[in-house]
C-alpha cells in the first residue's frame, strides 16, 4: 500500500509512523508513506497557500491552486483508490472503514488547516471525507495519523501474530475482555482462576462473556 499525505505542517506527521508496529510495517515494505509539504506549491515569493474567506469571517482557507497543482502532479503518476479529506464534518471514522481502507492500494490524504480548504477542491477531487470524532482539532494531521495507524496495522504481515488484529475490540462490535500478566498475585489482587486453568475452550467462553458484559455496560450502542 502507498499513502500520500498533503500537509502544511509536515513536521506533525514525522513521529507517528516512525515507531513500533507502523515503523515495522514500513521497514518490511508492506506500506510506504510519502509526506508532501503544501508550502512548496505555494504561490509567489511568500509561497502563499491560504487566503481570507469570501463573505468575511475569521480564519483562513487553503486556496485551490496550490492544492490542485500538487494533487494533479501526484495523480499524473499514481491512480488513487480514494482521495480523503480530514475534516470534522466528515463521516465518523469506524473500524469498518479502517478495514475497507486496508484493502486499497493507493490513498491520498489531505490535511486541512485554519478554516479548512476551498469547497471546490472537495467537489473536484475528494472522494471520502473523514472525521475522527465530535470535537475540533487545530488541523487534520493528528486525525490523519489516527486513521493511517489504524489502517497500517491491518495490513497482512504488519502485526506479528496474524490473528491479533481480528481479535481487537470492535472487530466483532464488542469491547475487549480484561487481560492479565505476571505475577498471578499482586498486592492482594489475583488473576481470575479460569485464565490459569489451561482449559482453552472455557477460557474463550469466559473472554466472550466478559467482552459481552463489558460492552453492555459501557457501550450498549455497539450492540444495536
Ligand atoms: Cl479529521 N480534523 C479536524 N481538524 N478536527 C477534527 C477531525 C478532523 N476529526 C475530528 N475533529
mmCIF file of N, CA, C and O in Angstrom, residues 118-200:
data_model
loop_
_atom_site.group_PDB
_atom_site.id
_atom_site.type_symbol
_atom_site.label_atom_id
_atom_site.label_comp_id
_atom_site.label_asym_id
_atom_site.label_seq_id
_atom_site.Cartn_x
_atom_site.Cartn_y
_atom_site.Cartn_z
ATOM 1 N N UNK A 118 -10.781 25.255 0.313
ATOM 2 C CA UNK A 118 -11.793 25.777 -0.616
ATOM 3 C C UNK A 118 -12.719 24.636 -1.044
ATOM 4 O O UNK A 118 -12.272 23.569 -1.429
ATOM 5 N N UNK A 119 -14.025 24.897 -0.947
ATOM 6 C CA UNK A 119 -15.032 23.863 -1.222
ATOM 7 C C UNK A 119 -14.854 23.229 -2.617
ATOM 8 O O UNK A 119 -15.174 22.062 -2.823
ATOM 9 N N UNK A 120 -14.312 24.000 -3.560
ATOM 10 C CA UNK A 120 -14.196 23.472 -4.924
ATOM 11 C C UNK A 120 -13.185 22.340 -5.039
ATOM 12 O O UNK A 120 -13.303 21.475 -5.911
ATOM 13 N N UNK A 121 -12.192 22.320 -4.134
ATOM 14 C CA UNK A 121 -11.253 21.185 -4.106
ATOM 15 C C UNK A 121 -11.983 19.928 -3.644
ATOM 16 O O UNK A 121 -11.774 18.830 -4.166
ATOM 17 N N UNK A 122 -12.888 20.119 -2.693
ATOM 18 C CA UNK A 122 -13.674 18.974 -2.222
ATOM 19 C C UNK A 122 -14.552 18.448 -3.357
ATOM 20 O O UNK A 122 -14.666 17.248 -3.559
ATOM 21 N N UNK A 123 -15.168 19.366 -4.098
ATOM 22 C CA UNK A 123 -16.039 18.951 -5.213
ATOM 23 C C UNK A 123 -15.264 18.220 -6.296
ATOM 24 O O UNK A 123 -15.707 17.217 -6.834
ATOM 25 N N UNK A 124 -14.087 18.757 -6.617
ATOM 26 C CA UNK A 124 -13.380 18.286 -7.802
ATOM 27 C C UNK A 124 -12.534 17.038 -7.543
ATOM 28 O O UNK A 124 -12.401 16.196 -8.415
ATOM 29 N N UNK A 125 -11.977 16.912 -6.348
ATOM 30 C CA UNK A 125 -11.013 15.836 -6.120
ATOM 31 C C UNK A 125 -11.397 14.820 -5.037
ATOM 32 O O UNK A 125 -11.082 13.643 -5.160
ATOM 33 N N UNK A 126 -12.001 15.313 -3.964
ATOM 34 C CA UNK A 126 -12.145 14.461 -2.773
ATOM 35 C C UNK A 126 -13.224 13.395 -2.972
ATOM 36 O O UNK A 126 -14.313 13.677 -3.450
ATOM 37 N N UNK A 127 -12.891 12.132 -2.611
ATOM 38 C CA UNK A 127 -13.857 11.033 -2.753
ATOM 39 C C UNK A 127 -14.380 10.554 -1.398
ATOM 40 O O UNK A 127 -15.347 9.815 -1.339
ATOM 41 N N UNK A 128 -13.702 10.949 -0.314
ATOM 42 C CA UNK A 128 -14.093 10.461 1.011
ATOM 43 C C UNK A 128 -13.697 11.499 2.050
ATOM 44 O O UNK A 128 -12.564 11.985 2.036
ATOM 45 N N UNK A 129 -14.634 11.868 2.924
ATOM 46 C CA UNK A 129 -14.345 12.849 3.977
ATOM 47 C C UNK A 129 -14.501 12.169 5.320
ATOM 48 O O UNK A 129 -15.533 11.548 5.591
ATOM 49 N N UNK A 130 -13.461 12.264 6.137
ATOM 50 C CA UNK A 130 -13.426 11.524 7.406
ATOM 51 C C UNK A 130 -13.250 12.475 8.581
ATOM 52 O O UNK A 130 -12.409 13.370 8.552
ATOM 53 N N UNK A 131 -14.037 12.212 9.646
ATOM 54 C CA UNK A 131 -13.857 12.859 10.951
ATOM 55 C C UNK A 131 -13.502 11.766 11.951
ATOM 56 O O UNK A 131 -14.002 10.652 11.850
ATOM 57 N N UNK A 132 -12.645 12.072 12.928
ATOM 58 C CA UNK A 132 -12.353 11.041 13.932
ATOM 59 C C UNK A 132 -13.159 11.241 15.209
ATOM 60 O O UNK A 132 -12.984 10.502 16.176
ATOM 61 N N UNK A 133 -14.067 12.199 15.237
ATOM 62 C CA UNK A 133 -14.909 12.342 16.423
ATOM 63 C C UNK A 133 -15.493 13.732 16.534
ATOM 64 O O UNK A 133 -15.099 14.640 15.802
ATOM 65 N N UNK A 134 -16.419 13.892 17.471
ATOM 66 C CA UNK A 134 -17.138 15.158 17.590
ATOM 67 C C UNK A 134 -16.418 16.140 18.494
ATOM 68 O O UNK A 134 -16.855 16.424 19.611
ATOM 69 N N UNK A 135 -15.291 16.605 18.017
ATOM 70 C CA UNK A 135 -14.507 17.634 18.690
ATOM 71 C C UNK A 135 -13.644 18.251 17.604
ATOM 72 O O UNK A 135 -13.482 17.660 16.529
ATOM 73 N N UNK A 136 -13.104 19.436 17.856
ATOM 74 C CA UNK A 136 -12.358 20.114 16.799
ATOM 75 C C UNK A 136 -10.865 20.131 17.108
ATOM 76 O O UNK A 136 -10.452 20.509 18.204
ATOM 77 N N UNK A 137 -10.081 19.685 16.150
ATOM 78 C CA UNK A 137 -8.617 19.732 16.252
ATOM 79 C C UNK A 137 -8.115 20.947 15.486
ATOM 80 O O UNK A 137 -8.826 21.497 14.651
ATOM 81 N N UNK A 138 -6.874 21.348 15.740
ATOM 82 C CA UNK A 138 -6.347 22.525 15.038
ATOM 83 C C UNK A 138 -6.082 22.232 13.563
ATOM 84 O O UNK A 138 -6.037 23.131 12.744
ATOM 85 N N UNK A 139 -5.899 20.965 13.232
ATOM 86 C CA UNK A 139 -5.661 20.605 11.839
ATOM 87 C C UNK A 139 -5.912 19.127 11.631
ATOM 88 O O UNK A 139 -6.159 18.393 12.594
ATOM 89 N N UNK A 140 -5.828 18.700 10.397
ATOM 90 C CA UNK A 140 -6.147 17.309 10.081
ATOM 91 C C UNK A 140 -5.027 16.313 10.333
ATOM 92 O O UNK A 140 -5.235 15.104 10.254
ATOM 93 N N UNK A 141 -3.817 16.807 10.664
ATOM 94 C CA UNK A 141 -2.657 15.898 10.754
ATOM 95 C C UNK A 141 -2.816 14.814 11.820
ATOM 96 O O UNK A 141 -2.544 13.638 11.566
ATOM 97 N N UNK A 142 -3.203 15.227 13.028
ATOM 98 C CA UNK A 142 -3.328 14.225 14.096
ATOM 99 C C UNK A 142 -4.430 13.223 13.753
ATOM 100 O O UNK A 142 -4.294 12.022 14.011
ATOM 101 N N UNK A 143 -5.503 13.718 13.164
ATOM 102 C CA UNK A 143 -6.594 12.832 12.742
ATOM 103 C C UNK A 143 -6.104 11.874 11.648
ATOM 104 O O UNK A 143 -6.416 10.678 11.674
ATOM 105 N N UNK A 144 -5.326 12.395 10.704
ATOM 106 C CA UNK A 144 -4.789 11.542 9.631
ATOM 107 C C UNK A 144 -3.893 10.466 10.227
ATOM 108 O O UNK A 144 -3.934 9.299 9.809
ATOM 109 N N UNK A 145 -3.091 10.840 11.226
ATOM 110 C CA UNK A 145 -2.206 9.861 11.868
ATOM 111 C C UNK A 145 -3.020 8.750 12.526
ATOM 112 O O UNK A 145 -2.653 7.572 12.456
ATOM 113 N N UNK A 146 -4.136 9.120 13.145
ATOM 114 C CA UNK A 146 -5.019 8.123 13.779
ATOM 115 C C UNK A 146 -5.553 7.149 12.727
ATOM 116 O O UNK A 146 -5.475 5.926 12.881
ATOM 117 N N UNK A 147 -6.085 7.701 11.645
ATOM 118 C CA UNK A 147 -6.687 6.861 10.600
ATOM 119 C C UNK A 147 -5.630 5.961 9.962
ATOM 120 O O UNK A 147 -5.828 4.750 9.810
ATOM 121 N N UNK A 148 -4.481 6.534 9.628
ATOM 122 C CA UNK A 148 -3.446 5.764 8.929
ATOM 123 C C UNK A 148 -2.868 4.681 9.834
ATOM 124 O O UNK A 148 -2.622 3.558 9.397
ATOM 125 N N UNK A 149 -2.685 4.991 11.107
ATOM 126 C CA UNK A 149 -2.212 3.982 12.067
ATOM 127 C C UNK A 149 -3.172 2.796 12.100
ATOM 128 O O UNK A 149 -2.760 1.636 12.061
ATOM 129 N N UNK A 150 -4.460 3.098 12.149
ATOM 130 C CA UNK A 150 -5.456 2.019 12.250
ATOM 131 C C UNK A 150 -5.492 1.177 10.984
ATOM 132 O O UNK A 150 -5.842 -0.002 11.038
ATOM 133 N N UNK A 151 -5.129 1.779 9.847
ATOM 134 C CA UNK A 151 -5.121 1.046 8.575
ATOM 135 C C UNK A 151 -3.846 0.198 8.448
ATOM 136 O O UNK A 151 -3.907 -0.986 8.097
ATOM 137 N N UNK A 152 -2.707 0.788 8.770
ATOM 138 C CA UNK A 152 -1.427 0.075 8.595
ATOM 139 C C UNK A 152 -1.396 -1.211 9.415
ATOM 140 O O UNK A 152 -0.938 -2.251 8.954
ATOM 141 N N UNK A 153 -1.894 -1.152 10.643
ATOM 142 C CA UNK A 153 -1.807 -2.342 11.490
ATOM 143 C C UNK A 153 -2.657 -3.499 10.982
ATOM 144 O O UNK A 153 -2.494 -4.630 11.414
ATOM 145 N N UNK A 154 -3.578 -3.197 10.043
ATOM 146 C CA UNK A 154 -4.416 -4.251 9.461
ATOM 147 C C UNK A 154 -3.767 -4.915 8.252
ATOM 148 O O UNK A 154 -4.236 -5.956 7.794
ATOM 149 N N UNK A 155 -2.708 -4.321 7.714
ATOM 150 C CA UNK A 155 -2.094 -4.891 6.507
ATOM 151 C C UNK A 155 -1.477 -6.248 6.852
ATOM 152 O O UNK A 155 -0.791 -6.378 7.870
ATOM 153 N N UNK A 156 -1.738 -7.258 6.020
ATOM 154 C CA UNK A 156 -1.210 -8.588 6.318
ATOM 155 C C UNK A 156 0.300 -8.550 6.508
ATOM 156 O O UNK A 156 1.007 -7.968 5.688
ATOM 157 N N UNK A 157 0.771 -9.125 7.617
ATOM 158 C CA UNK A 157 2.201 -9.185 7.890
ATOM 159 C C UNK A 157 2.709 -8.098 8.811
ATOM 160 O O UNK A 157 3.822 -8.171 9.303
ATOM 161 N N UNK A 158 1.906 -7.066 9.041
ATOM 162 C CA UNK A 158 2.374 -5.970 9.903
ATOM 163 C C UNK A 158 2.389 -6.394 11.372
ATOM 164 O O UNK A 158 3.370 -6.193 12.073
ATOM 165 N N UNK A 159 1.305 -6.975 11.827
ATOM 166 C CA UNK A 159 1.274 -7.465 13.203
ATOM 167 C C UNK A 159 1.966 -8.827 13.259
ATOM 168 O O UNK A 159 1.798 -9.645 12.370
ATOM 169 N N UNK A 160 2.751 -9.038 14.312
ATOM 170 C CA UNK A 160 3.480 -10.294 14.436
ATOM 171 C C UNK A 160 2.547 -11.487 14.450
ATOM 172 O O UNK A 160 2.684 -12.410 13.649
ATOM 173 N N UNK A 161 1.569 -11.428 15.332
ATOM 174 C CA UNK A 161 0.609 -12.513 15.461
ATOM 175 C C UNK A 161 -0.536 -12.251 14.485
ATOM 176 O O UNK A 161 -1.326 -11.347 14.669
ATOM 177 N N UNK A 162 -0.605 -13.053 13.437
ATOM 178 C CA UNK A 162 -1.545 -12.806 12.344
ATOM 179 C C UNK A 162 -2.997 -12.701 12.798
ATOM 180 O O UNK A 162 -3.810 -12.080 12.136
ATOM 181 N N UNK A 163 -3.319 -13.330 13.932
ATOM 182 C CA UNK A 163 -4.719 -13.321 14.335
ATOM 183 C C UNK A 163 -5.057 -12.141 15.223
ATOM 184 O O UNK A 163 -6.213 -11.885 15.493
ATOM 185 N N UNK A 164 -4.048 -11.392 15.671
ATOM 186 C CA UNK A 164 -4.365 -10.437 16.732
ATOM 187 C C UNK A 164 -5.227 -9.262 16.272
ATOM 188 O O UNK A 164 -5.987 -8.739 17.055
ATOM 189 N N UNK A 165 -5.117 -8.871 14.994
ATOM 190 C CA UNK A 165 -5.975 -7.775 14.540
ATOM 191 C C UNK A 165 -7.437 -8.207 14.537
ATOM 192 O O UNK A 165 -8.334 -7.404 14.764
ATOM 193 N N UNK A 166 -7.667 -9.494 14.284
ATOM 194 C CA UNK A 166 -9.045 -9.982 14.231
ATOM 195 C C UNK A 166 -9.688 -10.046 15.605
ATOM 196 O O UNK A 166 -10.900 -9.998 15.729
ATOM 197 N N UNK A 167 -8.860 -10.173 16.647
ATOM 198 C CA UNK A 167 -9.440 -10.270 17.988
ATOM 199 C C UNK A 167 -9.493 -8.912 18.696
ATOM 200 O O UNK A 167 -9.783 -8.824 19.871
ATOM 201 N N UNK A 168 -9.225 -7.840 17.948
ATOM 202 C CA UNK A 168 -9.315 -6.494 18.520
ATOM 203 C C UNK A 168 -10.702 -6.167 19.024
ATOM 204 O O UNK A 168 -11.686 -6.689 18.523
ATOM 205 N N UNK A 169 -10.742 -5.209 19.935
ATOM 206 C CA UNK A 169 -12.000 -4.523 20.211
ATOM 207 C C UNK A 169 -12.567 -4.060 18.875
ATOM 208 O O UNK A 169 -11.817 -3.674 17.990
ATOM 209 N N UNK A 170 -13.859 -4.083 18.729
ATOM 210 C CA UNK A 170 -14.601 -3.540 17.596
ATOM 211 C C UNK A 170 -14.650 -4.464 16.393
ATOM 212 O O UNK A 170 -15.553 -4.360 15.593
ATOM 213 N N UNK A 171 -13.680 -5.401 16.213
ATOM 214 C CA UNK A 171 -13.744 -6.221 15.007
ATOM 215 C C UNK A 171 -15.014 -7.045 14.998
ATOM 216 O O UNK A 171 -15.552 -7.347 13.958
ATOM 217 N N UNK A 172 -15.507 -7.425 16.194
ATOM 218 C CA UNK A 172 -16.791 -8.129 16.241
ATOM 219 C C UNK A 172 -17.822 -7.276 16.975
ATOM 220 O O UNK A 172 -18.738 -7.789 17.588
ATOM 221 N N UNK A 173 -17.631 -5.952 16.923
ATOM 222 C CA UNK A 173 -18.529 -4.996 17.585
ATOM 223 C C UNK A 173 -18.594 -5.187 19.091
ATOM 224 O O UNK A 173 -19.575 -4.821 19.725
ATOM 225 N N UNK A 174 -17.574 -5.802 19.681
ATOM 226 C CA UNK A 174 -17.505 -5.949 21.130
ATOM 227 C C UNK A 174 -16.224 -5.293 21.641
ATOM 228 O O UNK A 174 -15.209 -5.284 20.941
ATOM 229 N N UNK A 175 -16.274 -4.796 22.866
ATOM 230 C CA UNK A 175 -15.044 -4.332 23.508
ATOM 231 C C UNK A 175 -14.216 -5.554 23.906
ATOM 232 O O UNK A 175 -14.735 -6.660 23.996
ATOM 233 N N UNK A 176 -12.913 -5.326 24.139
ATOM 234 C CA UNK A 176 -12.036 -6.440 24.507
ATOM 235 C C UNK A 176 -12.274 -6.863 25.954
ATOM 236 O O UNK A 176 -12.603 -6.029 26.798
ATOM 237 N N UNK A 177 -12.062 -8.149 26.245
ATOM 238 C CA UNK A 177 -12.136 -8.615 27.630
ATOM 239 C C UNK A 177 -10.906 -8.148 28.402
ATOM 240 O O UNK A 177 -9.915 -7.744 27.794
ATOM 241 N N UNK A 178 -10.937 -8.209 29.754
ATOM 242 C CA UNK A 178 -9.753 -7.825 30.528
ATOM 243 C C UNK A 178 -8.589 -8.776 30.275
ATOM 244 O O UNK A 178 -8.806 -9.945 29.948
ATOM 245 N N UNK A 179 -7.367 -8.260 30.391
ATOM 246 C CA UNK A 179 -6.174 -9.104 30.225
ATOM 247 C C UNK A 179 -5.269 -8.956 31.445
ATOM 248 O O UNK A 179 -5.316 -7.932 32.143
ATOM 249 N N UNK A 180 -4.472 -9.962 31.711
ATOM 250 C CA UNK A 180 -3.577 -10.002 32.877
ATOM 251 C C UNK A 180 -2.237 -10.571 32.457
ATOM 252 O O UNK A 180 -2.160 -11.361 31.518
ATOM 253 N N UNK A 181 -1.181 -10.181 33.187
ATOM 254 C CA UNK A 181 0.119 -10.823 33.004
ATOM 255 C C UNK A 181 0.715 -11.091 34.380
ATOM 256 O O UNK A 181 0.074 -10.846 35.400
ATOM 257 N N UNK A 182 1.950 -11.635 34.428
ATOM 258 C CA UNK A 182 2.540 -11.986 35.715
ATOM 259 C C UNK A 182 2.797 -10.738 36.575
ATOM 260 O O UNK A 182 3.023 -9.668 36.010
ATOM 261 N N UNK A 183 2.770 -10.835 37.894
ATOM 262 C CA UNK A 183 2.577 -12.050 38.698
ATOM 263 C C UNK A 183 1.101 -12.401 38.894
ATOM 264 O O UNK A 183 0.229 -11.534 38.757
ATOM 265 N N UNK A 184 0.851 -13.647 39.247
ATOM 266 C CA UNK A 184 -0.523 -14.123 39.427
ATOM 267 C C UNK A 184 -1.199 -13.443 40.628
ATOM 268 O O UNK A 184 -2.397 -13.225 40.612
ATOM 269 N N UNK A 185 -0.393 -13.150 41.670
ATOM 270 C CA UNK A 185 -0.876 -12.398 42.843
ATOM 271 C C UNK A 185 -0.168 -11.049 42.851
ATOM 272 O O UNK A 185 1.063 -11.012 42.793
ATOM 273 N N UNK A 186 -0.905 -9.973 42.955
ATOM 274 C CA UNK A 186 -0.265 -8.651 43.030
ATOM 275 C C UNK A 186 -1.050 -7.756 43.981
ATOM 276 O O UNK A 186 -2.223 -7.485 43.746
ATOM 277 N N UNK A 187 -0.385 -7.379 45.082
ATOM 278 C CA UNK A 187 -0.981 -6.509 46.107
ATOM 279 C C UNK A 187 -2.388 -6.970 46.505
ATOM 280 O O UNK A 187 -3.327 -6.172 46.545
ATOM 281 N N UNK A 188 -2.483 -8.243 46.728
ATOM 282 C CA UNK A 188 -3.755 -8.806 47.194
ATOM 283 C C UNK A 188 -4.781 -9.056 46.102
ATOM 284 O O UNK A 188 -5.884 -9.525 46.368
ATOM 285 N N UNK A 189 -4.427 -8.724 44.864
ATOM 286 C CA UNK A 189 -5.356 -8.953 43.741
ATOM 287 C C UNK A 189 -4.861 -10.139 42.928
ATOM 288 O O UNK A 189 -3.679 -10.196 42.560
ATOM 289 N N UNK A 190 -5.775 -11.077 42.637
ATOM 290 C CA UNK A 190 -5.331 -12.243 41.868
ATOM 291 C C UNK A 190 -5.978 -12.290 40.491
ATOM 292 O O UNK A 190 -7.015 -11.666 40.241
ATOM 293 N N UNK A 191 -5.337 -13.044 39.618
ATOM 294 C CA UNK A 191 -5.816 -13.232 38.253
ATOM 295 C C UNK A 191 -6.987 -14.217 38.302
ATOM 296 O O UNK A 191 -6.935 -15.186 39.053
ATOM 297 N N UNK A 192 -8.067 -13.968 37.522
ATOM 298 C CA UNK A 192 -9.182 -14.931 37.511
ATOM 299 C C UNK A 192 -8.671 -16.355 37.241
ATOM 300 O O UNK A 192 -7.869 -16.564 36.330
ATOM 301 N N UNK A 193 -9.153 -17.290 38.072
ATOM 302 C CA UNK A 193 -8.624 -18.659 38.043
ATOM 303 C C UNK A 193 -8.725 -19.309 36.666
ATOM 304 O O UNK A 193 -7.821 -20.028 36.250
ATOM 305 N N UNK A 194 -9.796 -19.041 35.986
ATOM 306 C CA UNK A 194 -10.036 -19.688 34.685
ATOM 307 C C UNK A 194 -8.841 -19.487 33.733
ATOM 308 O O UNK A 194 -8.483 -20.378 32.969
ATOM 309 N N UNK A 195 -8.194 -18.309 33.845
ATOM 310 C CA UNK A 195 -7.108 -17.992 32.900
ATOM 311 C C UNK A 195 -5.853 -18.844 33.131
ATOM 312 O O UNK A 195 -4.999 -18.935 32.246
ATOM 313 N N UNK A 196 -5.738 -19.434 34.332
ATOM 314 C CA UNK A 196 -4.564 -20.278 34.599
ATOM 315 C C UNK A 196 -4.951 -21.756 34.628
ATOM 316 O O UNK A 196 -4.163 -22.602 35.007
ATOM 317 N N UNK A 197 -6.169 -22.053 34.166
ATOM 318 C CA UNK A 197 -6.675 -23.430 34.229
ATOM 319 C C UNK A 197 -6.133 -24.310 33.103
ATOM 320 O O UNK A 197 -6.142 -25.534 33.204
ATOM 321 N N UNK A 198 -5.710 -23.668 32.008
ATOM 322 C CA UNK A 198 -5.271 -24.457 30.859
ATOM 323 C C UNK A 198 -6.428 -24.994 30.021
ATOM 324 O O UNK A 198 -6.204 -25.642 28.997
ATOM 325 N N UNK A 199 -7.647 -24.694 30.427
ATOM 326 C CA UNK A 199 -8.831 -25.167 29.683
ATOM 327 C C UNK A 199 -9.208 -24.114 28.625
ATOM 328 O O UNK A 199 -9.993 -23.198 28.885
ATOM 329 N N UNK A 200 -8.649 -24.260 27.436
ATOM 330 C CA UNK A 200 -8.759 -23.173 26.456
ATOM 331 C C UNK A 200 -10.166 -22.930 25.910
ATOM 332 O O UNK A 200 -10.534 -21.770 25.723
#
